[in-house]
mmCIF file of C-alpha atoms and ligand atoms in Angstrom:
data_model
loop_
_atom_site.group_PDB
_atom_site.id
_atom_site.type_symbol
_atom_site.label_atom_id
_atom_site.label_comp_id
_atom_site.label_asym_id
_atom_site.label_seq_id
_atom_site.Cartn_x
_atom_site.Cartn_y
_atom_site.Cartn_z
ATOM 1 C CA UNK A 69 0.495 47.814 -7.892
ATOM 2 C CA UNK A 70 1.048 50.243 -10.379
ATOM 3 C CA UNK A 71 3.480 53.262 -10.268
ATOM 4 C CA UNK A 72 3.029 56.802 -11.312
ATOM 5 C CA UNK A 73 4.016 56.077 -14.537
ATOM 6 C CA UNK A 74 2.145 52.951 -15.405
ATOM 7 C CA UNK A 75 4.442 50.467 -14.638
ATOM 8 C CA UNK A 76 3.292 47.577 -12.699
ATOM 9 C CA UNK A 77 5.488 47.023 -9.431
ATOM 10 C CA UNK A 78 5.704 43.033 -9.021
ATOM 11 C CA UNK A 79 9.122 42.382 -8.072
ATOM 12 C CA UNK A 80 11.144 43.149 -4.870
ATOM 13 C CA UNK A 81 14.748 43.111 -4.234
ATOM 14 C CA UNK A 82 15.021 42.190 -0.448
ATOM 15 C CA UNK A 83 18.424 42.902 1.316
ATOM 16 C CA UNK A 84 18.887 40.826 4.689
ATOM 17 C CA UNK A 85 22.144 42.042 5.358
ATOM 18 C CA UNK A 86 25.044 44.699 4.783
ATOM 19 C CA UNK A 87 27.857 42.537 5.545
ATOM 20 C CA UNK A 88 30.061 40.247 3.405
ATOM 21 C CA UNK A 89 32.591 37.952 3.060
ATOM 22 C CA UNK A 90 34.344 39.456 0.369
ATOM 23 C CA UNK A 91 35.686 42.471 -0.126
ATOM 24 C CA UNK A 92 35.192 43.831 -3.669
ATOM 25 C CA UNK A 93 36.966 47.139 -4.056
ATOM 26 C CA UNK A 94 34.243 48.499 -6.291
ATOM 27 C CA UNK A 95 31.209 47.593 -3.912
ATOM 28 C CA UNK A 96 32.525 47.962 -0.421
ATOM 29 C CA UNK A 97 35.727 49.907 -0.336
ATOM 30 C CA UNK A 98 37.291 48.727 2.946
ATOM 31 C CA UNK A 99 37.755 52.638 4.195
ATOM 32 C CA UNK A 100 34.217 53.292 3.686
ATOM 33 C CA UNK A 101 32.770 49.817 5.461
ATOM 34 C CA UNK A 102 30.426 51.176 8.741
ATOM 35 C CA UNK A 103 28.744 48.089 9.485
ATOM 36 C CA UNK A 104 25.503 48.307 11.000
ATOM 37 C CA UNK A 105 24.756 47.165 14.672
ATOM 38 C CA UNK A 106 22.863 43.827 14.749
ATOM 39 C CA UNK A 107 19.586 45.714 16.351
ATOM 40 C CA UNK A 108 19.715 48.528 13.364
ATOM 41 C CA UNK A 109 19.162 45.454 10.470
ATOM 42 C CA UNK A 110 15.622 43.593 10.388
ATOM 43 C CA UNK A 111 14.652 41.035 12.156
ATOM 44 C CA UNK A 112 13.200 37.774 10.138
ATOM 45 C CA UNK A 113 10.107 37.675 11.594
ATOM 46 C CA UNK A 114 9.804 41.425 10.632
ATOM 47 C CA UNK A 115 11.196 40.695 6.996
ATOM 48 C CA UNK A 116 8.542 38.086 6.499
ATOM 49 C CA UNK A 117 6.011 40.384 8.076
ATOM 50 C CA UNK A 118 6.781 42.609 5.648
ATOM 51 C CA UNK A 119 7.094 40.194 2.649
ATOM 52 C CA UNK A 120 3.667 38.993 3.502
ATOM 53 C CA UNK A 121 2.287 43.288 3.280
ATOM 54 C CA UNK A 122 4.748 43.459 -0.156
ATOM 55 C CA UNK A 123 2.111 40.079 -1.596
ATOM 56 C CA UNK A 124 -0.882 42.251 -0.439
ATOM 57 C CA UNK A 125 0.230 45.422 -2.385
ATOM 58 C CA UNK A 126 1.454 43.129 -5.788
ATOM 59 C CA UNK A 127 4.770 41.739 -5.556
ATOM 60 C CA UNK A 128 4.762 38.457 -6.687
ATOM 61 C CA UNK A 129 8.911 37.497 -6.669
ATOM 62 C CA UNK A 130 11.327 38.303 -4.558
ATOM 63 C CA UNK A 131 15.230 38.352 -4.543
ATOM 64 C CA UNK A 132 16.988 37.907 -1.183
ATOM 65 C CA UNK A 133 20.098 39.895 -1.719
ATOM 66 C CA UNK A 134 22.847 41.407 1.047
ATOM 67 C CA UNK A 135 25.880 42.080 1.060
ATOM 68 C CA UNK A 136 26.308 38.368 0.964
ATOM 69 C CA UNK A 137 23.216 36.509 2.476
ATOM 70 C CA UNK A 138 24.325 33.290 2.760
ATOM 71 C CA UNK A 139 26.444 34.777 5.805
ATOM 72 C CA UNK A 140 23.078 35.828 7.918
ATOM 73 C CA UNK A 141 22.426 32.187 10.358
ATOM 74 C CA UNK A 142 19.114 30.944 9.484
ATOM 75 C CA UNK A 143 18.856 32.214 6.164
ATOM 76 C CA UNK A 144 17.686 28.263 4.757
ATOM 77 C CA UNK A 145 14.560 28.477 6.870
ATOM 78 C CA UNK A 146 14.165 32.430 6.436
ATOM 79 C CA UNK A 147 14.154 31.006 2.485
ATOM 80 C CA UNK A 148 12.133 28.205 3.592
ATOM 81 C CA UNK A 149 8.917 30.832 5.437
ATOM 82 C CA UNK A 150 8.997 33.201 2.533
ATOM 83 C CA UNK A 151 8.760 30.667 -0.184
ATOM 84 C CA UNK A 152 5.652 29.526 2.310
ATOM 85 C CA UNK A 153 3.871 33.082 2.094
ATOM 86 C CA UNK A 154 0.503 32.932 -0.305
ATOM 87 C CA UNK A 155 0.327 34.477 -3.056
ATOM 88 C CA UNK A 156 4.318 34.844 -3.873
ATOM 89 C CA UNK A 157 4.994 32.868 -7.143
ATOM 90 C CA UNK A 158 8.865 33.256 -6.906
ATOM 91 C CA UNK A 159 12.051 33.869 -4.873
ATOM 92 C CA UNK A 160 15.134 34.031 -5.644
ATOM 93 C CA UNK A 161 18.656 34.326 -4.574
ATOM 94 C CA UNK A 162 21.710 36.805 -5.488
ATOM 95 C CA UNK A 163 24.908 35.252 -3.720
ATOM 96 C CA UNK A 164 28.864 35.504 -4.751
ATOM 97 C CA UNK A 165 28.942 31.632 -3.831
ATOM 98 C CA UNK A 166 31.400 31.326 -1.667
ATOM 99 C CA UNK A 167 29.087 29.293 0.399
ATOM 100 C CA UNK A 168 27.471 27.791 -1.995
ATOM 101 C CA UNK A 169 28.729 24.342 -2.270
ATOM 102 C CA UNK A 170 28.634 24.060 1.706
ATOM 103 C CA UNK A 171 24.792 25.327 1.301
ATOM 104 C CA UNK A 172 23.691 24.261 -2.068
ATOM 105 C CA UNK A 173 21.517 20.935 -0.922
ATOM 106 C CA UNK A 174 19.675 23.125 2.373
ATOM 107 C CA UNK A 175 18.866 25.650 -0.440
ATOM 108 C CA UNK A 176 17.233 23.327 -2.319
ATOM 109 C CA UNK A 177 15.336 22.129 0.449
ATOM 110 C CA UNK A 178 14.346 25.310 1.279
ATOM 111 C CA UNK A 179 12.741 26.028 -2.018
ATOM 112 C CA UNK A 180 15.291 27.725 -4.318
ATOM 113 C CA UNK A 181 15.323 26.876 -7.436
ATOM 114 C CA UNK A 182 17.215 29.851 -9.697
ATOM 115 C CA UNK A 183 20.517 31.188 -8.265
ATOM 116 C CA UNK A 184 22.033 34.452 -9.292
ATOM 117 C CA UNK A 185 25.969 34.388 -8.689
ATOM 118 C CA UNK A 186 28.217 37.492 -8.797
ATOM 119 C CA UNK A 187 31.703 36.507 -10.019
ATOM 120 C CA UNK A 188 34.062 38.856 -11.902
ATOM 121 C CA UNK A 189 37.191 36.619 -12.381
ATOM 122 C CA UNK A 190 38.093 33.283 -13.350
ATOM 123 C CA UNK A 191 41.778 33.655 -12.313
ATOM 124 C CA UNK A 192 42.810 33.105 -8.868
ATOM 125 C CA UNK A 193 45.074 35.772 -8.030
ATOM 126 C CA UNK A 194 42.988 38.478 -10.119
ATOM 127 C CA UNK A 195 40.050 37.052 -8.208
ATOM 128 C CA UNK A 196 41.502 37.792 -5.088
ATOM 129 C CA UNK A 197 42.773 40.870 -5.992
ATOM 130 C CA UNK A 198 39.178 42.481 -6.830
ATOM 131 C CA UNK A 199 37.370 40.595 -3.563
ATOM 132 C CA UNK A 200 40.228 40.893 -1.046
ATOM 133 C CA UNK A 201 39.946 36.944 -0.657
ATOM 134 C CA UNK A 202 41.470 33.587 -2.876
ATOM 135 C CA UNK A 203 38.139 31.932 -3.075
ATOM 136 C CA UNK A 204 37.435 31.412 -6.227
ATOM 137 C CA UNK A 205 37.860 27.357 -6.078
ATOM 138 C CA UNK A 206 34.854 27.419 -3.576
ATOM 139 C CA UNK A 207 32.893 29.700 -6.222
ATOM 140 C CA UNK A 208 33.435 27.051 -8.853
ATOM 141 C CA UNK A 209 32.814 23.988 -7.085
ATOM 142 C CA UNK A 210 29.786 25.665 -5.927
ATOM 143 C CA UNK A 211 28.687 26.642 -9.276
ATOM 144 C CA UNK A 212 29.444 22.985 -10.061
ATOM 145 C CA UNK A 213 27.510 21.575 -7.417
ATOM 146 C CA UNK A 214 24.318 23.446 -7.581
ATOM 147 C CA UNK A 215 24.414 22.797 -11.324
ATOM 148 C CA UNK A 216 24.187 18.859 -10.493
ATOM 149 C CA UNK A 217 21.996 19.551 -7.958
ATOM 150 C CA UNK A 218 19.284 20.612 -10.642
ATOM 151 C CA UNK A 219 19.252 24.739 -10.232
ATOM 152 C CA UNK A 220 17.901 26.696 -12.603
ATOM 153 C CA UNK A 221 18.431 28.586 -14.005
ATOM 154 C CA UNK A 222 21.917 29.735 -13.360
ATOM 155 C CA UNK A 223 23.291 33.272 -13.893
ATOM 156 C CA UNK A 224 26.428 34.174 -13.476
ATOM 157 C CA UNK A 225 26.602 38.338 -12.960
ATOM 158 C CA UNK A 226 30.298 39.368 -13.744
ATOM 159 C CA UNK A 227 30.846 43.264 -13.468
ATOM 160 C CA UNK A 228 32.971 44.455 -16.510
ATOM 161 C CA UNK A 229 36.137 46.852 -15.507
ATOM 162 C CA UNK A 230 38.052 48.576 -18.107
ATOM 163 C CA UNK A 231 41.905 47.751 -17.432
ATOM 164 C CA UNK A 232 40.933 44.841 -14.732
ATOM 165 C CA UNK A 233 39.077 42.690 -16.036
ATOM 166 C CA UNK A 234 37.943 43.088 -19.556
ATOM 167 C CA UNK A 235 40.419 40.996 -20.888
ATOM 168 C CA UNK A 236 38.336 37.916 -19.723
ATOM 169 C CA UNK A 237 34.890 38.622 -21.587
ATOM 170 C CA UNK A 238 35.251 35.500 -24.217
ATOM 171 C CA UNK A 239 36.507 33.429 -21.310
ATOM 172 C CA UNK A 240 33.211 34.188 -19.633
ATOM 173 C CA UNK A 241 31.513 33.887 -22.978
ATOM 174 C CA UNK A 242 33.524 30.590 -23.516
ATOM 175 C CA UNK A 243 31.922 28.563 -20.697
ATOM 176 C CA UNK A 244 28.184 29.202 -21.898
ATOM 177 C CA UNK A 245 29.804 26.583 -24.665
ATOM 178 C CA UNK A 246 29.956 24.026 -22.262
ATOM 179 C CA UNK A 247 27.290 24.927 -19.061
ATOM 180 C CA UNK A 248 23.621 25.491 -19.223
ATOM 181 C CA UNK A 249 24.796 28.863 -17.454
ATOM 182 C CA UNK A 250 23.766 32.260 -18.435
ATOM 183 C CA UNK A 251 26.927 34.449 -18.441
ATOM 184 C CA UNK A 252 25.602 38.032 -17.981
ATOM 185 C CA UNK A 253 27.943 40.811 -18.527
ATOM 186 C CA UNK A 254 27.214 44.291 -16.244
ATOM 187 C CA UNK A 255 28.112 47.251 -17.447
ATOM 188 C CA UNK A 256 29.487 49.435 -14.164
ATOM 189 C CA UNK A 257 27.552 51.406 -12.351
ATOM 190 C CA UNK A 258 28.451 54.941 -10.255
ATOM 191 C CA UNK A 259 26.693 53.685 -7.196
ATOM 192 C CA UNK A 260 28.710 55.110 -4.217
ATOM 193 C CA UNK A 261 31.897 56.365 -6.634
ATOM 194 C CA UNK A 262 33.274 59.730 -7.850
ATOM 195 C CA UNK A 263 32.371 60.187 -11.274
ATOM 196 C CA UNK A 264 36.139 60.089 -12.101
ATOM 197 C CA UNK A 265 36.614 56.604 -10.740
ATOM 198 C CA UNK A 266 33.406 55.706 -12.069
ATOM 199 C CA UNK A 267 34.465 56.652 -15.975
ATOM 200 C CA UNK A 268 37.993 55.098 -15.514
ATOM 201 C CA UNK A 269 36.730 51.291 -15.499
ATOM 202 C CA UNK A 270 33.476 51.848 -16.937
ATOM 203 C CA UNK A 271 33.298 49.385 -20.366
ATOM 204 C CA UNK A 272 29.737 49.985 -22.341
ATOM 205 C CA UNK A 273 28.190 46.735 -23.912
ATOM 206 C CA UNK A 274 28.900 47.757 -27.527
ATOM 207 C CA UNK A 275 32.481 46.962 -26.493
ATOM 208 C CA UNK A 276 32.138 44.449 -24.592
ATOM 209 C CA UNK A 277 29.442 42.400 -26.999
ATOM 210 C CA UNK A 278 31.791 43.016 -30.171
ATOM 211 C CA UNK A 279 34.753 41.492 -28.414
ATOM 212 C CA UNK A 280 32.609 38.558 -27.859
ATOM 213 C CA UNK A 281 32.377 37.741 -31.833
ATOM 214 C CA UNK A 282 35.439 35.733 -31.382
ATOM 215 C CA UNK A 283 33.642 33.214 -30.504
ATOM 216 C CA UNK A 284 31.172 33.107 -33.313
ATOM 217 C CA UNK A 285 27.831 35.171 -33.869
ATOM 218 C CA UNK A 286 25.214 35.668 -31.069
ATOM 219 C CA UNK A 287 22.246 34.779 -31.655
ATOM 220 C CA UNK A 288 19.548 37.238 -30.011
ATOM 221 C CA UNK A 289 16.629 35.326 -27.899
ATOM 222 C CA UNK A 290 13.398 36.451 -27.530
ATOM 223 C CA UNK A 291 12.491 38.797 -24.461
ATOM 224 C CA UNK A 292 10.617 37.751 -21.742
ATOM 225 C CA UNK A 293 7.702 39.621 -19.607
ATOM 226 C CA UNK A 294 9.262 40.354 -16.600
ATOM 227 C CA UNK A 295 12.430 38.693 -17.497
ATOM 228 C CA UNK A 296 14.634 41.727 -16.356
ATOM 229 C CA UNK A 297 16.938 43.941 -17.445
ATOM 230 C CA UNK A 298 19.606 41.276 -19.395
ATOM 231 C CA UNK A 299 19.222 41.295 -22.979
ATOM 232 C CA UNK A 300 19.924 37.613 -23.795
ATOM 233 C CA UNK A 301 21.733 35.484 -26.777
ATOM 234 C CA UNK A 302 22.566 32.044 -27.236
ATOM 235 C CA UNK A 303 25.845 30.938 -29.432
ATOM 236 C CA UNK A 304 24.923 28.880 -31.680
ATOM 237 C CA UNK A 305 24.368 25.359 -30.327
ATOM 238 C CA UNK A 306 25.293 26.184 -26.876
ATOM 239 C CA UNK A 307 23.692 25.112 -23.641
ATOM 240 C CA UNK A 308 23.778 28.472 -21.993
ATOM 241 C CA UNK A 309 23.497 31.869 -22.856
ATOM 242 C CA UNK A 310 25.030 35.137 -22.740
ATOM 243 C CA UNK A 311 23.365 38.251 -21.594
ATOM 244 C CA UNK A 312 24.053 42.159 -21.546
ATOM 245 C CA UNK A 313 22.801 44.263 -18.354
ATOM 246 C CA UNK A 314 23.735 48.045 -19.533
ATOM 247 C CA UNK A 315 21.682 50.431 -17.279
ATOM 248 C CA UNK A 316 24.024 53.151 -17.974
ATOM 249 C CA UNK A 317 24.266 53.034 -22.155
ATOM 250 C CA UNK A 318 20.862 51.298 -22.569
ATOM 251 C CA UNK A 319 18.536 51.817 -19.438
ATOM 252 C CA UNK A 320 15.841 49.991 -19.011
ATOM 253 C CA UNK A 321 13.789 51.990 -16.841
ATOM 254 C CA UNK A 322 10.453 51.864 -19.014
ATOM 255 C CA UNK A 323 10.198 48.240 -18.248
ATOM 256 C CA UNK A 324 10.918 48.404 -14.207
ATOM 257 C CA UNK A 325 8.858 46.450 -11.908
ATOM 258 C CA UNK A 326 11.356 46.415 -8.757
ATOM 259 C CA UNK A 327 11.463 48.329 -5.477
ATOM 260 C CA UNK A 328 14.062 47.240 -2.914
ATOM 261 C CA UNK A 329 13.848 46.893 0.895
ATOM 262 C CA UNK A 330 17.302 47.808 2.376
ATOM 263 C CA UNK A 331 18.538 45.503 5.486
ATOM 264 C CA UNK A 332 17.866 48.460 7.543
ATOM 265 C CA UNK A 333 14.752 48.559 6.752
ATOM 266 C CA UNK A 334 14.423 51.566 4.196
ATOM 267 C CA UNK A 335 11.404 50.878 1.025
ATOM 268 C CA UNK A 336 14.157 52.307 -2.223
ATOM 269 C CA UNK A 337 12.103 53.056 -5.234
ATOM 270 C CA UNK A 338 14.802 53.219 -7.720
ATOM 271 C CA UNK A 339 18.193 51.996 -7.119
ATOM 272 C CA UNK A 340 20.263 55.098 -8.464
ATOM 273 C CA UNK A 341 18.225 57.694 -6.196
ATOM 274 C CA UNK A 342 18.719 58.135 -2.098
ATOM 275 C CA UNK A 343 15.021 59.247 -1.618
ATOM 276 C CA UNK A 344 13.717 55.980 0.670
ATOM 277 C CA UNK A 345 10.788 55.439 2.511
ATOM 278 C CA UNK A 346 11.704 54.451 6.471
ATOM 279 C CA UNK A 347 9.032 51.781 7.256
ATOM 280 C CA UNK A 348 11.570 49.694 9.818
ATOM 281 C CA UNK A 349 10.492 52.768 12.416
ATOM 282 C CA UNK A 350 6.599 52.442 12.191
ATOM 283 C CA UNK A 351 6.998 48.584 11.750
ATOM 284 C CA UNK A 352 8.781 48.687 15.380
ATOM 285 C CA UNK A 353 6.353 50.813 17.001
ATOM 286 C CA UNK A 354 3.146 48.548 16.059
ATOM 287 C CA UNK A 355 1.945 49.926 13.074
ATOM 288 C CA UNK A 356 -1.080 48.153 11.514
ATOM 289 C CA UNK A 357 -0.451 46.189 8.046
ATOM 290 C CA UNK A 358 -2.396 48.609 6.446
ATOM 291 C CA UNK A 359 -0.076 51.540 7.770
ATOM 292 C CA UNK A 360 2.621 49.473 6.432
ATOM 293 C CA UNK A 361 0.621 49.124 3.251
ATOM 294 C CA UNK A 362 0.741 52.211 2.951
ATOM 295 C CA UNK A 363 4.404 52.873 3.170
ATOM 296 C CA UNK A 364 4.725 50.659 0.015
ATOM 297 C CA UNK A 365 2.146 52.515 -1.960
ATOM 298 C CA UNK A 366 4.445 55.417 -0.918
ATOM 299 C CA UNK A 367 7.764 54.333 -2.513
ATOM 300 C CA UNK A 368 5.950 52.687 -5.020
ATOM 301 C CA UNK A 369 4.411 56.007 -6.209
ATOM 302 C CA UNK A 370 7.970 58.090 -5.098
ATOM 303 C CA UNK A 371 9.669 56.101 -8.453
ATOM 304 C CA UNK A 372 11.040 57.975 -10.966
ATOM 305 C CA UNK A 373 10.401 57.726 -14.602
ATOM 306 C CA UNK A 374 13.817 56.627 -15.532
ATOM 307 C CA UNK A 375 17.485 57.263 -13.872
ATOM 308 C CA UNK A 376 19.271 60.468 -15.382
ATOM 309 C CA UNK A 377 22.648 59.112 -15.823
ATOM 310 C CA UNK A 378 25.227 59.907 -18.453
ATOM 311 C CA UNK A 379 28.747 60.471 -18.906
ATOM 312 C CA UNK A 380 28.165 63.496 -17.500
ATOM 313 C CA UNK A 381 26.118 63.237 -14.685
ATOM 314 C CA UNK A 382 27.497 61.619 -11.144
ATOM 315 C CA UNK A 383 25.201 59.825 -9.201
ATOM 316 C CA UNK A 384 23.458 61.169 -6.119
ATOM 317 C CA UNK A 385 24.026 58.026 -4.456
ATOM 318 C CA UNK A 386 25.296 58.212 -1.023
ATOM 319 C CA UNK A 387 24.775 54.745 -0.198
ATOM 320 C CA UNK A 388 27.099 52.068 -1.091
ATOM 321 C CA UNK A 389 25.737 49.160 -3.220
ATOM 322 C CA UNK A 390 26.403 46.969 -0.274
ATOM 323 C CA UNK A 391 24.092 48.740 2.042
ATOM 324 C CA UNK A 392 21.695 48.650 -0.947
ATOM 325 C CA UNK A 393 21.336 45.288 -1.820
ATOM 326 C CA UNK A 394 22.106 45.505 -5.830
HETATM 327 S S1 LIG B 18 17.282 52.960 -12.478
HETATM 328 FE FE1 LIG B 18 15.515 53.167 -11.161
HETATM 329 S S2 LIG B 18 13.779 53.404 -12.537
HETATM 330 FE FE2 LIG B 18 15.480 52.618 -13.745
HETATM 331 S S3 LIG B 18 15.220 50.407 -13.750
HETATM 332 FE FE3 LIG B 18 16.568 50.890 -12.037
HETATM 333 S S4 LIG B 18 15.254 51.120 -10.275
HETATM 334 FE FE4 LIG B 18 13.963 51.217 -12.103
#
């Protein structure tokens, strides 16, 4: 469907859960976790309900996000049903991989072929000290093991912070030299932080992409319809790639396609505004797949042109990116 600003809306970002098992100071700030109550998040049967009314109003892929959703029980054969629904050409999966080696081969079976994987540290201790756990062995072997097991592609998402872990850009960068993995570098985002703590670890990608020339020149690569936000490179010769996600210094809202469906069952049209549209209520109270429909043409037509952030501008984000699915 197409929003109020002639975008066409293909692409939903589906959240099946707000909890996690990690920790990540800059997503869910232990002080601030409220988890919800198992009856407040949605149901599978509702979620494919609803997947199958987000086909009939024009989204064609969708991204199973959380907090972490390999945690939810079930979630191969709630992978397995939605990859089943006619008419949706793609899902995909957003995970930190903790669980991914113990899950990698039921994933396949249930249909998933391109794995997004959040990781912001290749050192142990540092690792532990942004997630609150010392897993990043299971990450890796994960990463290993779904790489064998023929996903693809692979993207690795690591969230740049100034003064925590900038330092490791090129050894990011480094290992698209020797995996068919696309390192993607995020530039930080103010979702659920005080502008202050928001501008003390924020790095834009003109810093982070010119300390990456140690490694020799990028080449850029083509963009692709509906590809998403990354702008992508290769190094010369190497089997993966590098890409730059910058919604703060280079947003690319003229190109968005996405609206997100929160675990608790909220339509978001844009992921840096709180205006959502509760459809968890009517679904629950026997509304009619065209009233639910409906709902979507709502949010779909509630997005905004483009977000309004700056460096001076804090977000109006109450919501924590954990409760919002990324
Ligand atoms: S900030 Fe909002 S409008 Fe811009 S790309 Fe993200 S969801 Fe779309």
């Amino acid at each position: 469907m197409e929003d109020q600003h002639h975008r066409q809306i293909t692409y939903l970002r589906l959240s099946i859960i707000d909890r996690c098992n990690l920790r990540c100071f800059y997503c869910t700030p232990v002080q601030e976790l409220v988890k919800l109550q198992h009856a407040d998040i949605l149901r599978y049967e509702e979620l494919l309900r609803l997947a199958q009314v987000a086909v009939a109003v024009g989204i064609r892929k969708i991204r199973v996000t959380g907090g972490e959703p390999l945690i939810r029980l079930g979630v191969e054969s709630f992978l397995a049903a939605l990859g089943a629904i006619p008419g949706l050409e793609e899902i995909c999966l957003t995970s930190n991989g903790v669980l991914l080696a113990d899950k990698a081969a039921a994933l396949w079976e249930a249909g998933v072929r391109r794995l997004n994987i959040s990781l912001d540290s290749l050192q142990p201790e540092r690792f532990a000290r942004i997630t609150g756990r010392d897993q990043l062995a299971r990450v890796l072997d994960g990463l290993r093991l779904a790489t064998t097991q023929g996903f693809e592609p692979i993207k690795i998402n690591c969230v740049v912070l100034r003064g925590i872990n900038d330092d490791e850009v090129v050894d990011f960068a480094r290992l698209s030299l020797d995996y068919p993995w696309h390192i993607r570098f995020l530039e930080f985002m103010p979702i659920g932080h005080p502008r202050r703590r928001w501008q003390e670890y924020y790095l834009p990608t003109a810093e982070i992409q010119a300390r990456l020339t140690t490694l020799g020149s990028l080449q850029r690569l083509p963009t692709v319809a509906n590809g998403g936000p990354a702008v992508r490179y290769r190094f010369a010769g190497a089997p993966g790639e590098i890409g730059f996600i910058s919604p703060v210094s280079r947003h690319f809202c003229e190109a968005c396609n996405r609206l997100r469906l929160t675990a608790d069952g909220r339509l978001r049209p844009c992921l840096f505004q709180d205006d959502e549209v509760a459809i968890k209520g009517p679904l629950r109270a026997g509304a009619s797949d065209a009233t639910l429909r409906d709902l979507f043409r709502q949010a779909i037509c509630l997005k905004p042109s483009r977000h309004h952030l700056d460096h001076s501008l804090t977000s109006p984000c109450r919501r924590t990116m954990a409760r919002i699915g990324g």
